[in-house]
Coordinates of C-alpha atoms and ligand atoms in Angstrom, one line a residue:
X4 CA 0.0 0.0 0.0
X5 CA 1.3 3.6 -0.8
X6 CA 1.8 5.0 2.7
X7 CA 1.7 9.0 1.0
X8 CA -1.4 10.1 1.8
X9 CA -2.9 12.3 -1.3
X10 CA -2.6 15.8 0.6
X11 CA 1.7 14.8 0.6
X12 CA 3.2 17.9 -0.9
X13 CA 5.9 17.0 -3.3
X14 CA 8.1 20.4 -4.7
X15 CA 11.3 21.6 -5.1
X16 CA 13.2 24.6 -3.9
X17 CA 15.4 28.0 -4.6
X18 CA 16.3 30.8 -3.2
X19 CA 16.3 34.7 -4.4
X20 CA 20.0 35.6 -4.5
X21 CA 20.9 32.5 -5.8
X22 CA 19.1 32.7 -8.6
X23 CA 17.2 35.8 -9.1
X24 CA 19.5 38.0 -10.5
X25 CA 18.8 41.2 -11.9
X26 CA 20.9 42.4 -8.8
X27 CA 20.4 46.3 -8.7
X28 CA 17.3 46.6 -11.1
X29 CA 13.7 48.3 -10.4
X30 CA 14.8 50.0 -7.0
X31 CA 16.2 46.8 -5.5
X32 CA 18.9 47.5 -2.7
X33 CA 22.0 46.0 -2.2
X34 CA 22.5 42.9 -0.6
X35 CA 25.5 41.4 2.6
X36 CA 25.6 39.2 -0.2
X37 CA 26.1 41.6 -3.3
X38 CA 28.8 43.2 -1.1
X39 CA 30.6 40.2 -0.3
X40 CA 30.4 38.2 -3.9
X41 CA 32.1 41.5 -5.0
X42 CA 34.8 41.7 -2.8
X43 CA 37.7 40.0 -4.8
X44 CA 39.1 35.9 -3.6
X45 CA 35.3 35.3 -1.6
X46 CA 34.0 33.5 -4.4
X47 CA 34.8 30.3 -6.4
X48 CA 36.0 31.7 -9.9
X49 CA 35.4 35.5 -8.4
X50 CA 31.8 34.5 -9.4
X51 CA 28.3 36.5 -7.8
X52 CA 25.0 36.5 -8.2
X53 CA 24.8 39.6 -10.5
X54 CA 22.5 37.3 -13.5
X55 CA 22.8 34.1 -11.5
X56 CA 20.2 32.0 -13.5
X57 CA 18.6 35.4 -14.2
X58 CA 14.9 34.3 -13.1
X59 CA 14.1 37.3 -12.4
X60 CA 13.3 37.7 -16.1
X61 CA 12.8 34.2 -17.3
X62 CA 10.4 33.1 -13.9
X63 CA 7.8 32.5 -17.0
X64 CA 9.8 29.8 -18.4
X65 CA 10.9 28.4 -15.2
X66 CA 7.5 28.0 -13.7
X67 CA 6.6 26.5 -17.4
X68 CA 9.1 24.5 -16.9
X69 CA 8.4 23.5 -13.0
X70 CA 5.2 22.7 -14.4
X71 CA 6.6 20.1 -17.1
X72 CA 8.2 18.3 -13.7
X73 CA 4.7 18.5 -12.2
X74 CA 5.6 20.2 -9.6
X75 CA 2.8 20.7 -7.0
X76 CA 4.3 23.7 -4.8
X77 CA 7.5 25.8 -5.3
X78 CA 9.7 26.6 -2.2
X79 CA 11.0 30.7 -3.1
X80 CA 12.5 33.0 -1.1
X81 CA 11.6 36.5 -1.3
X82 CA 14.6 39.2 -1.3
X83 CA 14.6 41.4 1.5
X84 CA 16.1 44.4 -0.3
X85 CA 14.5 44.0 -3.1
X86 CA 11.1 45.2 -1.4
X87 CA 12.7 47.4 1.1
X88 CA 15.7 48.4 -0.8
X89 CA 17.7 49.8 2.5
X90 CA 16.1 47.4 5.0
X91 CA 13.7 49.8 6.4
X92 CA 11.3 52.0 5.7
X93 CA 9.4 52.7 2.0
X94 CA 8.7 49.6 0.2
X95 CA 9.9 49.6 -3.1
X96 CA 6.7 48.9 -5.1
X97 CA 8.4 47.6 -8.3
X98 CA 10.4 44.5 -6.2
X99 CA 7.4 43.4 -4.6
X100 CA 5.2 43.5 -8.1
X101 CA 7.9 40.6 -9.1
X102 CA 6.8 38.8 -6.4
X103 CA 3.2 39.2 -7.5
X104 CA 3.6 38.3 -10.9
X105 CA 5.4 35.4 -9.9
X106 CA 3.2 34.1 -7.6
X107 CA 0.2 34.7 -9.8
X108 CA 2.1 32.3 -12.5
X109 CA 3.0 29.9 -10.3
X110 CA -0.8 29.6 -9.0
X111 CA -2.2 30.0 -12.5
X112 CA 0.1 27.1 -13.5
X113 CA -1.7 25.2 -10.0
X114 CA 2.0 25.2 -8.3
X115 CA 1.4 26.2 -4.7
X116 CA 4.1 29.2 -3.6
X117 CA 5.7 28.1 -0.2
X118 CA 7.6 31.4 0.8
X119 CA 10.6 31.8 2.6
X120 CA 11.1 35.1 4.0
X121 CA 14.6 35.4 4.8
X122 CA 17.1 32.9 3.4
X123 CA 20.5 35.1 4.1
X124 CA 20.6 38.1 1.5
X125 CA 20.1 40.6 4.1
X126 CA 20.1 44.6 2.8
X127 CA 23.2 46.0 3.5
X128 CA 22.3 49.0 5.1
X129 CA 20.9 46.3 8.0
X130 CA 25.0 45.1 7.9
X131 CA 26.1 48.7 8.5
X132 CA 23.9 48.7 11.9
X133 CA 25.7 45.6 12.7
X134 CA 22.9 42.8 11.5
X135 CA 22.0 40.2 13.5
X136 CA 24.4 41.8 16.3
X137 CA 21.9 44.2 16.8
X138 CA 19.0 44.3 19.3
X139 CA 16.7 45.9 16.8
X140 CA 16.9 42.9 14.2
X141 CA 14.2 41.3 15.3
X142 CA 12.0 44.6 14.8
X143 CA 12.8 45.0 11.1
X144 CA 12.2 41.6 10.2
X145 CA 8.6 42.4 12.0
X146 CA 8.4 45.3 9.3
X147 CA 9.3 43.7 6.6
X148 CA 7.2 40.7 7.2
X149 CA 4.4 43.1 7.7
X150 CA 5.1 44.5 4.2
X151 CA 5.4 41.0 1.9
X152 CA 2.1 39.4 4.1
X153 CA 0.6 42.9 3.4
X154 CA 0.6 42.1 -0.4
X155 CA 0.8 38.5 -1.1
X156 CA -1.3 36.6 1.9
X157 CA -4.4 37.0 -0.4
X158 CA -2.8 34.4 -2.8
X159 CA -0.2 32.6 -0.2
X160 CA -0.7 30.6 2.8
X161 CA 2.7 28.2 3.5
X162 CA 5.5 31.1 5.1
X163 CA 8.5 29.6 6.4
X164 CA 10.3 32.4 8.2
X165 CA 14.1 31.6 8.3
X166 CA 15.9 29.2 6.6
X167 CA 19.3 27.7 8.3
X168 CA 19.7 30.0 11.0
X169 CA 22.3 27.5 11.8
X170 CA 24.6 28.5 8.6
X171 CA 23.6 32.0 9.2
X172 CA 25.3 32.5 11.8
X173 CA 27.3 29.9 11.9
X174 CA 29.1 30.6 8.0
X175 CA 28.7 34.4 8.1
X176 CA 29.3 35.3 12.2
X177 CA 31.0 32.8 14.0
X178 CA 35.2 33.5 13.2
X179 CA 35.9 29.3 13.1
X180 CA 33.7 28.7 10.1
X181 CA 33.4 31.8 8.1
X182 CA 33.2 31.4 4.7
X183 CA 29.5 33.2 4.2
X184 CA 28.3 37.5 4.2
X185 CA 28.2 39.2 6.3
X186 CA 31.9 37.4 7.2
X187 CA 31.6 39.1 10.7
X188 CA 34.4 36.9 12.1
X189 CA 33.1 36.9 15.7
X190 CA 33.7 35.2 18.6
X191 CA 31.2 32.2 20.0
X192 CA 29.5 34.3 22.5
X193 CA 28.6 37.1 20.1
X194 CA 27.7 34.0 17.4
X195 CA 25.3 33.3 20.3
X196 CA 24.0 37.0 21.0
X197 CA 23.3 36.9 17.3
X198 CA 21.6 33.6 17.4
X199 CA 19.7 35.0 20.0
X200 CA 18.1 38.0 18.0
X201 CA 17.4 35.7 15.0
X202 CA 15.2 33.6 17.0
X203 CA 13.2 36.7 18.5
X204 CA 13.4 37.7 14.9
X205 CA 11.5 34.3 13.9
X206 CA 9.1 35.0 16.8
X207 CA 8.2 38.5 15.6
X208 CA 7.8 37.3 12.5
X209 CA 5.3 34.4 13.1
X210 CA 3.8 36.9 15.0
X211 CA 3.9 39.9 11.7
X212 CA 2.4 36.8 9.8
X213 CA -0.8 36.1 11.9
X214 CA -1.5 39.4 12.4
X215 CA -1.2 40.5 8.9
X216 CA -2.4 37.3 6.7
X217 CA -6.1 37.8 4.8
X218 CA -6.1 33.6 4.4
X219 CA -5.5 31.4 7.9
X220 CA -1.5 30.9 7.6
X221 CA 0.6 27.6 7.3
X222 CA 3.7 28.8 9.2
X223 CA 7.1 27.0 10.0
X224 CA 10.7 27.5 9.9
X225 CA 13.5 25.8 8.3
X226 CA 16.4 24.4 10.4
X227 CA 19.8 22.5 9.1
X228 CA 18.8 19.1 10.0
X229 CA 21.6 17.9 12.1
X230 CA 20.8 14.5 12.9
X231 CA 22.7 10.8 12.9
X232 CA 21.8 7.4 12.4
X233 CA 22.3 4.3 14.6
X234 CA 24.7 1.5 12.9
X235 CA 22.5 -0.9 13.9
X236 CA 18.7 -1.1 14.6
X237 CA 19.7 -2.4 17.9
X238 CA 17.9 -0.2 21.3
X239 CA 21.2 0.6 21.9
X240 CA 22.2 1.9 18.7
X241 CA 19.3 3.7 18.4
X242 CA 19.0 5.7 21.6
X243 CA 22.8 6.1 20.8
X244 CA 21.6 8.3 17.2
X245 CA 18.7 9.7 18.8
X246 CA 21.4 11.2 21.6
X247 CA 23.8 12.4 19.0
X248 CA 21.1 13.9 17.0
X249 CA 19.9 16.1 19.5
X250 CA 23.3 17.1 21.1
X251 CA 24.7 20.7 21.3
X252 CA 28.9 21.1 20.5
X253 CA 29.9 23.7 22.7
X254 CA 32.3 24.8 19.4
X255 CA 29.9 25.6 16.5
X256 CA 26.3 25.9 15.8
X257 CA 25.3 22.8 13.8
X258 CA 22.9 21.3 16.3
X259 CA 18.7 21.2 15.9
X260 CA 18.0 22.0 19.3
X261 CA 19.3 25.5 20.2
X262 CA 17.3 26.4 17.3
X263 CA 14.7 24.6 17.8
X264 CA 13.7 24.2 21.1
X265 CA 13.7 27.7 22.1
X266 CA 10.9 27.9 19.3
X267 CA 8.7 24.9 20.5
X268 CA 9.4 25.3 24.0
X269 CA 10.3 28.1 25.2
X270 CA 13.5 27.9 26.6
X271 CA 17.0 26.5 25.7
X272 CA 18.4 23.2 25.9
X273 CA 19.9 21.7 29.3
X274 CA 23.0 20.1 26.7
X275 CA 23.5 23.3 25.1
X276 CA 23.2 25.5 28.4
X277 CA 26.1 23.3 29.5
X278 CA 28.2 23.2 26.3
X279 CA 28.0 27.1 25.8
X280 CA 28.1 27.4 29.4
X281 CA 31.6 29.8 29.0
X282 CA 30.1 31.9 26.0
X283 CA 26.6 32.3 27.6
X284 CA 25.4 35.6 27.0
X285 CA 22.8 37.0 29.4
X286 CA 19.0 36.8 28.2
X287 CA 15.8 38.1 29.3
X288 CA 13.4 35.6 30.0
X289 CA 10.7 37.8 28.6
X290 CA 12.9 37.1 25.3
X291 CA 11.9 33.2 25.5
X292 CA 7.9 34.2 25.0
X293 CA 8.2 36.1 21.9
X294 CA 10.5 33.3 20.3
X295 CA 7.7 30.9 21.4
X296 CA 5.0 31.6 18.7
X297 CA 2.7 28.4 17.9
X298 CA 3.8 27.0 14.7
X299 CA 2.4 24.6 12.1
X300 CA 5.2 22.3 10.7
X301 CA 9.0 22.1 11.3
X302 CA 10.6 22.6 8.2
X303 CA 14.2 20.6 7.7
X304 CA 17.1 20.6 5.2
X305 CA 18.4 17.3 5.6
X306 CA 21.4 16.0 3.2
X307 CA 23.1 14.0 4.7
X308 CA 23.9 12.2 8.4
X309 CA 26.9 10.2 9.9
X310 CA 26.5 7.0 11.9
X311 CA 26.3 6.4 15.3
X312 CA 26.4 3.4 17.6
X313 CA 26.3 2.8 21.4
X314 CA 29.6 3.4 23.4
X315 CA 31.3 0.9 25.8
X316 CA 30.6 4.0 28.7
X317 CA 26.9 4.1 27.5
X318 CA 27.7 7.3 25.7
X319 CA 27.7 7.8 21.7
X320 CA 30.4 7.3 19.5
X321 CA 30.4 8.2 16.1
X322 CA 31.1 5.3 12.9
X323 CA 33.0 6.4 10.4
X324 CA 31.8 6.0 7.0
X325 CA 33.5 3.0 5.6
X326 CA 36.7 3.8 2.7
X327 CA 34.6 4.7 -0.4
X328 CA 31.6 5.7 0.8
X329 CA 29.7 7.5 -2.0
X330 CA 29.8 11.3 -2.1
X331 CA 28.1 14.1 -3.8
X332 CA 30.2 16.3 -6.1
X333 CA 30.3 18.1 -2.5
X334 CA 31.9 15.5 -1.2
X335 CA 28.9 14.9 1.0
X336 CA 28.4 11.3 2.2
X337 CA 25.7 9.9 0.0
X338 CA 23.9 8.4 3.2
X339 CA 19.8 7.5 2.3
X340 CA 19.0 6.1 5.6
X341 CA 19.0 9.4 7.4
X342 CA 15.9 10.6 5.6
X343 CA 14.3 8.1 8.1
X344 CA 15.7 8.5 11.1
X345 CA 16.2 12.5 10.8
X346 CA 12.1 12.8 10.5
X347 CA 11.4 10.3 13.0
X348 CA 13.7 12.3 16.2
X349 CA 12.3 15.3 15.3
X350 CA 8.7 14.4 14.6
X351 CA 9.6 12.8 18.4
X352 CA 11.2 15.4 19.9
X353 CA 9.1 18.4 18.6
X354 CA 5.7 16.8 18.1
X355 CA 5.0 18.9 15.1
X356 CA 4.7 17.9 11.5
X357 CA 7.8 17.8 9.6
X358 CA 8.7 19.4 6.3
X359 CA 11.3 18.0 4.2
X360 CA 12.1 21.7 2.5
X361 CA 15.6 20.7 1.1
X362 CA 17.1 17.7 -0.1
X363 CA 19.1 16.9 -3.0
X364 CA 22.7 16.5 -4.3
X365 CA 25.5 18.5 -6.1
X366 CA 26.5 16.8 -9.1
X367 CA 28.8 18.2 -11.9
X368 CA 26.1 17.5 -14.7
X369 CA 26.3 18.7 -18.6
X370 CA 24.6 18.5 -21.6
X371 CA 25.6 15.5 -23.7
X372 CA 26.3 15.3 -27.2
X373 CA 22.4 14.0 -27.4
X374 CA 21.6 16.7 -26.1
X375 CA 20.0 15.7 -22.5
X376 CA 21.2 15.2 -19.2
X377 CA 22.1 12.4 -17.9
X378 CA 22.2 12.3 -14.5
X379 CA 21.8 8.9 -13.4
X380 CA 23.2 9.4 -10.4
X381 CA 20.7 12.1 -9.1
X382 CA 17.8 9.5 -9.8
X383 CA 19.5 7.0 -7.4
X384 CA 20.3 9.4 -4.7
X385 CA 16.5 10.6 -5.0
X386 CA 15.5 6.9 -5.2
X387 CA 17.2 5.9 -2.2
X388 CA 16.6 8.7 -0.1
X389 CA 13.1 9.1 -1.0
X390 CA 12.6 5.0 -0.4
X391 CA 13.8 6.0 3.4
X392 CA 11.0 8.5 4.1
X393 CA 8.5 6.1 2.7
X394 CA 9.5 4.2 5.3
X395 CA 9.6 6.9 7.5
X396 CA 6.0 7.8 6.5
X397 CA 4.6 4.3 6.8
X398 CA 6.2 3.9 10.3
X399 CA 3.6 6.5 11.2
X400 CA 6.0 9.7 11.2
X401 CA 4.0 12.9 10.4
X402 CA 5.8 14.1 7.3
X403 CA 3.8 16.4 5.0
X404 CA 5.8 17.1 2.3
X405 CA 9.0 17.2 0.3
X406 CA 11.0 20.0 -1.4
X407 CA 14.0 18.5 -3.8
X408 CA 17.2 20.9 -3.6
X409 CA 17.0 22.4 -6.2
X410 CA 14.4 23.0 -8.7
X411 CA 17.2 24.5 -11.3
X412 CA 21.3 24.7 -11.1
X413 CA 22.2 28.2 -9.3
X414 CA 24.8 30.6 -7.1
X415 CA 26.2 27.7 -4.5
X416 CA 27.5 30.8 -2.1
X417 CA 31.2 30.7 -1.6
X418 CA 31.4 28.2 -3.8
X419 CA 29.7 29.8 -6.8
X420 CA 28.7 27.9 -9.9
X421 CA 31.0 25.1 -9.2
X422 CA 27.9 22.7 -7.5
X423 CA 25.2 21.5 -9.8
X424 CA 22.1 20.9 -7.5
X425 CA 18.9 21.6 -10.2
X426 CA 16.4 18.9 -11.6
X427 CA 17.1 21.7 -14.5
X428 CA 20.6 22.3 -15.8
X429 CA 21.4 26.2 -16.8
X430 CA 24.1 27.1 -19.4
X431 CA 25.0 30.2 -17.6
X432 CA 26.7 31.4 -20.9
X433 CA 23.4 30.9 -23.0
X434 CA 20.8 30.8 -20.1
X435 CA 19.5 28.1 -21.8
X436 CA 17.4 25.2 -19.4
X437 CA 17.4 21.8 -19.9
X438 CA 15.4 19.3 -17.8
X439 CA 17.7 16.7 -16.4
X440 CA 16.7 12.7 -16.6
X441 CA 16.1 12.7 -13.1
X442 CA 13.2 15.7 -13.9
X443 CA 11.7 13.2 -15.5
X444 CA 12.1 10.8 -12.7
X445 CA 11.0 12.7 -10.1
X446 CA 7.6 14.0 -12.5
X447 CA 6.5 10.2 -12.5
X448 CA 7.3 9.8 -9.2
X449 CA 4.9 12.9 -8.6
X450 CA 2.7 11.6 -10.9
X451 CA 2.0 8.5 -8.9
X452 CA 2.2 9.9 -5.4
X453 CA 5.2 8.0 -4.5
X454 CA 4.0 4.8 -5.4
X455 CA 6.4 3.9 -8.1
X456 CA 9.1 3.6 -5.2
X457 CA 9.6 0.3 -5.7
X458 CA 13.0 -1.5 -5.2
X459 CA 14.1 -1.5 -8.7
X460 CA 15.1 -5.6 -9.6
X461 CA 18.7 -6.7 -9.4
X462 CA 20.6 -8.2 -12.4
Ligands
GCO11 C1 21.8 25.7 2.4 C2 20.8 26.5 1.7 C3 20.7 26.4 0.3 C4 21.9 25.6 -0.3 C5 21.7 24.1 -0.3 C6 22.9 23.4 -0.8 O1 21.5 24.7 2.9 O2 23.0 26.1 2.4 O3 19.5 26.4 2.3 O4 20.7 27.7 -0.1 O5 22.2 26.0 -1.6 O6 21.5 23.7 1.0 O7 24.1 23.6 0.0

C-alpha cells in the first residue's frame, strides 16, 4: 500500500539571491551578499550573483518549466532588499510587483508558492547597523514581514520564516567557520548573541504573519537538519543516534535543538546550556515568549547524516563511513537512511509535522552530445533517499511534504557555480534550461504519489 497520503506535498526549492538576479534593477537594494560576492578571492572563480540564473526575467519559463516536472508547490525565497531596498522603511513597489507576478504564474500554473522570507541576502544597510548583532533585528524583520504578508497573503498561505539560522550565523558570524556575508568573524559568544536575536526575529515574524495574513497561515521554519543514524537497529544503537542527534557542540552551531527548542518550548536546551556554558550571554526571560509563537510544521534541510552506535561507557560514539563511501560532487556522504531516522527524532522530539524543505545532491552535470542530461546518479540518490522517508511515513511519522534541492542549477555561495544541484541544468553562458533525466524521474514519481518507489530488480 502507498503510505503518502494524497494531501503529501511533493516540490522543489530556490532561493532569491541565488538565482534571481537582476541584482540592482527596479529600485532593489544592495544585498551582505552583493557586497561580499564582490569583494575580490570570496568567491569560487570570483563568481556572484549579479545574472545568476537570471529568473528574475525568465520566472515564466521556469514556472513553465516547474510545471513540465509536475511540480505541485514551489519553495522561493523573497529578497529582502529588493522590497525594502535599504532594509527599512518605503517599500519599493516595483520588487514586490515581481513577487506578485510570480506568484500569480505559479498559482495559474496550479504550483502552490511556499515562501521563505529570509534565506540570508540581508540589505546591506541592516550590515552597516551591525545585522544580526543588533538588538533591533528582530523589529525589522517584523516590518518587513508586515510589508510581503501585506501584499501576497491574499494568494499565499505556507510562510516559512528563516531558513538555516544555523549557517547564518554559523558561515557568516562565527570566526571558526566563516566562509558566508556578512563574514563578521566573531567570537562564539557574540555568534550566540546573534543567534539569540534571529530567533526573536523568527518569533516576531510568526507573529507579523498572523497578524497581517487575509487567508488562515501555514507557518514553520527551516532548520539545518543535524541528525545521525544508529549502525544498527539495535535499542542501543538507536538511543545512541537519537542522543547524537539532538546534542549541542559547545564549538559551532550545527545542532537542531538550540534552534529549535527555544521555538517549540520556550526555553534553551539543558546540553547546550552546559556546552556554551563559557560563551553564555545574558538573556531576558521575557525574550523566551516572543521566540515561542505556535507554529504549524518544522521545516528541515536534511542532506546527509553520519553513523552512530552505542559506546562501551553508554555514551555515543560516532562510525566512520567506511573507505569509499559514495559522495556528492560536495563531497557529501551519499547516506539515504537518514531521511528516516532525521524525520522520526524530530517528529519525536518536537511533536510537530515535519517538512522535508531541502534535499538533494551536487553533481557536476552537462549537456551531452544527445543533447540531455544524464544524471543517473541524481535519480539513485533521490530513489534511495526518498525510499527511506516512505518508510519513514509508513512507520507512522508525520511528514507532510518534500522539497528536492534544487528546482534548477544556481549561485552555490562561496562556492559559486562550481555545484550542480537543479532537476534543471542552466548554461550560464546561453541561459538556456534543460530538464535533467532525473526531472523526469521525479515527475512520475509525482505523478503516482510515490507509489512507483519500488526496489528496482537486481541483475
Ligand atoms: C543551504 C541553503 C541552500 C543551499 C543548499 C545546498 O543549505 O545552504 O539552504 O541555499 O544552496 O542547501 O548547500
Amino acid at each position: 500500500m502507498n503510505p503518502f497520503k494524497d494531501n503529501f506535498t511533493w516540490g522543489a526549492a530556490a532561493s532569491s539571491y541565488q538565482i534571481e538576479g537582476a541584482w540592482r534593477e527596479d529600485g532593489k537594494g544592495p544585498s551582505i551578499w552583493d557586497m561580499i560576492a564582490h569583494q575580490p578571492g570570496r568567491i569560487y572563480e570570483n563568481s556572484n550573483g549579479d545574472v545568476a540564473c537570471d529568473h528574475y526575467h525568465r520566472y515564466r519559463e521556469d514556472v513553465a518549466l516547474m510545471k513540465e516536472i509536475g511540480l505541485q508547490a514551489y519553495r522561493l525565497s523573497v529578497s529582502w532588499p529588493r522590497v525594502i531596498p535599504t532594509g527599512r522603511g518605503p517599500v519599493n513597489e516595483a520588487g514586490l510587483a515581481f513577487y506578485d507576478r510570480l506568484v500569480d504564474e505559479l498559482l495559474s500554473h496550479g504550483i502552490e508558492p511556499w515562501v521563505t522570507l529570509y534565506h540570508w541576502d540581508l540589505p546591506y544597510d541592516l550590515f552597516l547597523r551591525g545585522g544580526w548583532l543588533n538588538p533591533d533585528s528582530s523589529e525589522w524583520m517584523a516590518e518587513y514581514t508586515a510589508a510581503v504578508v501585506e501584499r501576497l497573503s491574499d494568494r499565499v498561505t505556507r510562510w516559512i520564516t528563516i531558513n538555516e539560522p544555523q549557517c547564518m550565523i554559523g558561515l557568516g558570524y562565527l570566526k571558526a567557520n566563516c566562509t558566508h556575508a556578512p563574514n563578521m568573524e566573531v567570537g562564539m559568544r557574540e555568534a550566540l548573541l546573534a543567534a539569540h536575536h534571529v530567533l526573536m526575529a523568527h518569533g516576531r515574524s510568526v507573529q507579523a504573519i498572523r497578524a497581517h495574513a487575509k487567508k488562515p497561515p501555514v507557518v514553520g521554519l527551516s532548520l539545518v537538519g543535524c541528525a545521525s543514524s544508529p549502525l544498527t537497529e539495535s535499542p542501543e544503537d538507536i538511543e545512541a543516534a537519537r542522543n547524537a542527534t539532538h546534542y549541542v557542540d559547545g564549538t559551532q552551531l550545527w545542532n537542531h535543538t538550540w534552534w529549535g527548542d527555544p521555538v517549540v518550548f520556550g526555553h534553551y536546551p539543558e546540553v547546550g546550556l552546559k556546552s556554551y556554558a563559557k560563551d553564555l550571554p545574558e538573556f531576558k526571560s521575557s525574550d523566551f515568549d516572543t521566540i515561542r509563537q505556535p507554529i504549524d510544521f518544522m521545516g528541515m534541510n536534511v542532506y546527509w547524516g553520519g553513523n552512530t552506535k552505542a559506546g562501551v561507557d553508554g555514551g555515543s560514539e560516532w562510525v566512520p563511513f567506511p573507505k569509499g563511501q559514495p559522495h556528492t560532487h560536495f563531497n557529501w556522504p551519499i547516506s539515504p537512511e537518514i531521511l528516516y531516522w532525521a524525520p522520526k527524532f524530530y517528529a519525536e522530539h518536537y511533536k510537530l509535522p515535519i517538512v522535508i524543505t531541502e534535499n538533494g545532491l551536487s553533481s557536476c552535470d552537462s549537456v551531452a552530445l544527445d543533447g540531455r542530461v544524464h544524471d543517473a546518479g541524481r535519480i539513485d540518490f533521490l530513489h534511495r533517499y526518498l525510499l527511506a522517508l516512505r518508510r519513514a511515513v509508513a512507520d507512522g511519522v508525520d511528514v507532510r511534504g518534500y522539497f528536492h534541492w534544487s528546482v534548477m542549477d544556481n549561485f552555490e555561495w562561496a562556492e559559486g557555480y562550481k555545484h550542480r544541484f537543479g532537476l534543471i541544468h542552466v548554461d550560464y553562458e546561453t541561459q538556456q534550461r534543460t530538464l535533467k533525466d532525473s526531472a523526469y524521474w521525479y515527475r512520475d514519481l509525482i505523478r503516482s504519489n510515490g507509489a512507483c518507489l519500488a526496489l528496482p530488480q537486481q541483475p
